[in-house]
Coordinates of C-alpha atoms in Angstrom, one line a residue:
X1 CA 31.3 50.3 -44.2
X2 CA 31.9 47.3 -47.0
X3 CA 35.7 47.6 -46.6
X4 CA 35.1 46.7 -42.8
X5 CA 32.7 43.8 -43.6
X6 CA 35.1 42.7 -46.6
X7 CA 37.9 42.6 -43.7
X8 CA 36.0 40.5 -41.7
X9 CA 34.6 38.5 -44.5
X10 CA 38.6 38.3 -45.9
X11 CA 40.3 37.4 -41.9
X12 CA 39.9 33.5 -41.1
X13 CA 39.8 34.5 -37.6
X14 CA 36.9 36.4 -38.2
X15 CA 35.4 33.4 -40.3
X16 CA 36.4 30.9 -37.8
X17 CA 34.8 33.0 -35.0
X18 CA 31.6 33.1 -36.9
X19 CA 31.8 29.2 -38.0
X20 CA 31.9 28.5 -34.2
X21 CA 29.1 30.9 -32.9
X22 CA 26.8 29.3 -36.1
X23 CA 27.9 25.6 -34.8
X24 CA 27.6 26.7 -31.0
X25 CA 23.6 28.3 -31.7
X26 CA 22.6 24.9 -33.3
X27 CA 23.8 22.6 -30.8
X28 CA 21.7 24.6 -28.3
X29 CA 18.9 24.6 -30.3
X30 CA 19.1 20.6 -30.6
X31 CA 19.8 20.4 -27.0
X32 CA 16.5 22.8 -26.2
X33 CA 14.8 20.4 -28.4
X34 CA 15.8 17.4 -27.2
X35 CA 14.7 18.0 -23.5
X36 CA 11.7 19.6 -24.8
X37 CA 11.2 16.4 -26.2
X38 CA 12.5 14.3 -23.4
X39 CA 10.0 16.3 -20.8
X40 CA 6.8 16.2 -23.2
X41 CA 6.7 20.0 -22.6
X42 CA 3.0 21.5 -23.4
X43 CA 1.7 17.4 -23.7
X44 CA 0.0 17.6 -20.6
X45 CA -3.4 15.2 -19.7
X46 CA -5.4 14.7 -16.9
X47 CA -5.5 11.3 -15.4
X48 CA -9.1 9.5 -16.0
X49 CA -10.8 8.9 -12.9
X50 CA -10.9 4.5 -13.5
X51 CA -11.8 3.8 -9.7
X52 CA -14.2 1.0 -9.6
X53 CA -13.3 -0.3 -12.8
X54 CA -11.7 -3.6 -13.0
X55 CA -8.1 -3.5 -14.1
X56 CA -8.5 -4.8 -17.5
X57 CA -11.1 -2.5 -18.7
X58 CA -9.3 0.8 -17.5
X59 CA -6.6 -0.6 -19.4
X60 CA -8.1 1.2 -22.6
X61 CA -8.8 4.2 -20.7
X62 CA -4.8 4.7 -19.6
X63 CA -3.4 4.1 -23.2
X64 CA -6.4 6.8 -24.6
X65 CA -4.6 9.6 -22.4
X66 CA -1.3 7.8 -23.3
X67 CA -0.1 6.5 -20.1
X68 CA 1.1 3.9 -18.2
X69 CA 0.7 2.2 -15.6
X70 CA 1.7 -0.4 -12.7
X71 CA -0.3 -2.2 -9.8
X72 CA 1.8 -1.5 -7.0
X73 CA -1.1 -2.4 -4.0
X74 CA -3.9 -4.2 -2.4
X75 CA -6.3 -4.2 -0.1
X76 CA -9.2 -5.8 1.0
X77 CA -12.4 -3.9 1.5
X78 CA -16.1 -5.6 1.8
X79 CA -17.4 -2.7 0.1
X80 CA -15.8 -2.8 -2.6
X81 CA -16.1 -5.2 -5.6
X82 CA -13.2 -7.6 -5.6
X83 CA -10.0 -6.6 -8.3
X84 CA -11.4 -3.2 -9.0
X85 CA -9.3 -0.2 -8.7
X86 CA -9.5 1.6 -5.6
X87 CA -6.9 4.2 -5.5
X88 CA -4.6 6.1 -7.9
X89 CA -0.9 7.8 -7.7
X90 CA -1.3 10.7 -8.9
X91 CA -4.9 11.2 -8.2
X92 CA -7.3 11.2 -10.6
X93 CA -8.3 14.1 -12.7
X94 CA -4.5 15.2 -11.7
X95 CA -2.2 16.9 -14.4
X96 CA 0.1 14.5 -16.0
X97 CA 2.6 14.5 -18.2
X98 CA 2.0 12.2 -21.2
X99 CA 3.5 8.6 -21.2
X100 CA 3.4 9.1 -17.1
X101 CA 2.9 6.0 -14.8
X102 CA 0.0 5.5 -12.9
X103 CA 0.7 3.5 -9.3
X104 CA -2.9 1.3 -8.9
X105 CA -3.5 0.1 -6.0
X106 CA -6.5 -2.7 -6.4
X107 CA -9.2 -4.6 -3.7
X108 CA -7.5 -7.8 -2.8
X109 CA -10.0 -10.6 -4.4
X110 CA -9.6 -12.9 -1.5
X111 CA -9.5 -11.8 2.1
X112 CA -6.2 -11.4 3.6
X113 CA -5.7 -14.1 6.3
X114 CA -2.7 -15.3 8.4
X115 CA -1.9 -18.5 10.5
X116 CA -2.8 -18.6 13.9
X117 CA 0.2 -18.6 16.3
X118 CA 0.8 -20.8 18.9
X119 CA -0.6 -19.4 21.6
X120 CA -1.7 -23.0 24.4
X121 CA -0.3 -22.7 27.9
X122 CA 0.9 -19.3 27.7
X123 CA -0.7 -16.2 29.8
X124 CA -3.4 -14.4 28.2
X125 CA -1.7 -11.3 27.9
X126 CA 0.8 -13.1 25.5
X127 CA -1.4 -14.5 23.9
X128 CA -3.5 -11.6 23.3
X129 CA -0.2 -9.6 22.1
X130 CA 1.2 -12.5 19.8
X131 CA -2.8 -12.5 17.7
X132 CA -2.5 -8.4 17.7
X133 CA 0.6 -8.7 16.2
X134 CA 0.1 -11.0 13.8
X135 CA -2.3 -8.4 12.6
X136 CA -5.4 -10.1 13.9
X137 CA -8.0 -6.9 14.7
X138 CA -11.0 -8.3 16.5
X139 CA -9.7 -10.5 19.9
X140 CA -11.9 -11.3 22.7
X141 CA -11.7 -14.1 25.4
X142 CA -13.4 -16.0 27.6
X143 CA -13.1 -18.0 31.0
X144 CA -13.1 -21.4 31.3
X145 CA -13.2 -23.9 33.9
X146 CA -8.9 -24.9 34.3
X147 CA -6.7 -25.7 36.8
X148 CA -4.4 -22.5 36.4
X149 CA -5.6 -18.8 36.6
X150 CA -5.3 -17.1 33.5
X151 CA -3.8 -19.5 31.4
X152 CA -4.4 -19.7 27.7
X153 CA -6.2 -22.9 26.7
X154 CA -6.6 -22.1 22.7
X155 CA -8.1 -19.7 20.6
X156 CA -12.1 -20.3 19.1
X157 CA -13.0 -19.3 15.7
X158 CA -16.4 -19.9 14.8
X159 CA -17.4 -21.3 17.8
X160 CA -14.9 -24.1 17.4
X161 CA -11.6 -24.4 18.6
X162 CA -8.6 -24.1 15.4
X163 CA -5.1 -25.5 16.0
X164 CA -2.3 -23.1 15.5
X165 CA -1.0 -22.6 12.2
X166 CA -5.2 -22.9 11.0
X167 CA -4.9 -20.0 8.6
X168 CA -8.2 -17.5 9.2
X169 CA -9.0 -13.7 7.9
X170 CA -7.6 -11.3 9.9
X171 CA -11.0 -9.8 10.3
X172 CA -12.5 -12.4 11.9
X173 CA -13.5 -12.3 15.1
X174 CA -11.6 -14.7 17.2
X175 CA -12.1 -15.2 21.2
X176 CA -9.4 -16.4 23.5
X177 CA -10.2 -19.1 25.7
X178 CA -8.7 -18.6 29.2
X179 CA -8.7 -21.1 32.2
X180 CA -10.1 -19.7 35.6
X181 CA -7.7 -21.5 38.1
X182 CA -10.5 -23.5 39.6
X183 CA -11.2 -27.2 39.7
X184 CA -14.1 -28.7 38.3
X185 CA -17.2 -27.8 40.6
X186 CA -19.9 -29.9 42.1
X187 CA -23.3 -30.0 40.7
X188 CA -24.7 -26.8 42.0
X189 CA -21.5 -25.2 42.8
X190 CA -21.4 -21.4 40.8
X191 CA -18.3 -20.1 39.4
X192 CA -17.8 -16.6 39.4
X193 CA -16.6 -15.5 35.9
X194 CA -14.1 -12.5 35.7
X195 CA -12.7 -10.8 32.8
X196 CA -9.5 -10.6 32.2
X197 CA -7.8 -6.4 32.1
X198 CA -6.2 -6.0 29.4
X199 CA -4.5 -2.3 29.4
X200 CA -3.2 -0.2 26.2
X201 CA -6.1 -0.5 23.5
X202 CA -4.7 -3.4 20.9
X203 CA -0.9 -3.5 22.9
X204 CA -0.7 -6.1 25.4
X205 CA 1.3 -4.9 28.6
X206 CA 3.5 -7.2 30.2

């Protein structure tokens, strides 16, 4: 048995064999290492629940459970107190890996508005399309006395009419004012008032 270990011990094939299995088990054990490392294996947290909490002061809470984070949204909600945190990607109380970013999404602190289009001496029905679209949710409308049936006049907000381009909220309730197609009537005369169909919920058909 030692003559056949001193052989191997004495052939620098042997030896070179065993030099490269040595060097060969430690590179995979700095390699295993390393993406242990690289993957924070077993450094698992759980992702505070900082909803309702104004960016800033969940700030503190994030770098605690050592991780990051980026606002990538907003919104606007009434019901919610203006810059605070309203969602989070991954949820809270999720299973994170450490150093992990967190995608915040935040309540808008002013209301999200948009210009009003042109809309004057067009048919309702455009007109009614071209507010949806620009992402305006509440439109009504109302008849007026006009020369041409059904054409847009302007658009009231407030109970006053805006020009186009007036930048409002997009929740606000604006109201389509539509001429009748009759001329001015007599004193006494009555107009009939109709309302205008508008088919397919918030789409305008043509």
């Amino acid at each position: 048995m030692n003559s056949f270990f001193n052989k191997i011990f004495k052939s620098p094939v042997y030896i070179h064999l065993l030099a490269i299995l040595a060097i060969a088990c430690i590179i995979i054990y700095i390699v295993l290492k390393s993406i242990d490392s690289y993957t924070n294996h077993n450094q698992a947290v759980y992702i505070p629940d900082v909803r309702g909490l104004q960016v800033e002061d969940a700030i503190p809470f994030l770098q605690q459970s050592m991780l990051r984070y980026v606002v990538v949204d907003s919104i606007y909600s009434k019901e919610v107190t203006p810059g605070a945190i309203v969602d989070l990607m991954p949820e809270a109380n999720s299973k994170v890996k450490k150093n992990r970013i967190i995608y915040i999404t935040v309540n808008a602190k002013t209301e999200e508005t948009a210009p009003v289009p042109e809309i004057a001496d067009i048919s309702y029905r455009q007109a009614y399309a071209l507010l949806k679209a620009r992402g305006f949710r509440d439109v009504e409308w109302k008849y007026v006395t006009g020369e041409y049936r059904d054409l847009t006049i302007g658009v009231e907000y407030g109970g006053q009419m805006i020009s186009s381009g007036t930048r409002v909220p997009l929740t606000a309730k604006l109201i389509l004012v539509i001429s009748d197609g009759h001329i001015l009537p007599h004193e006494g005369d009555s107009i009939t008032e109709e309302k205008p169909e508008i088919t397919g919920g918030d789409e305008a058909s043509f």
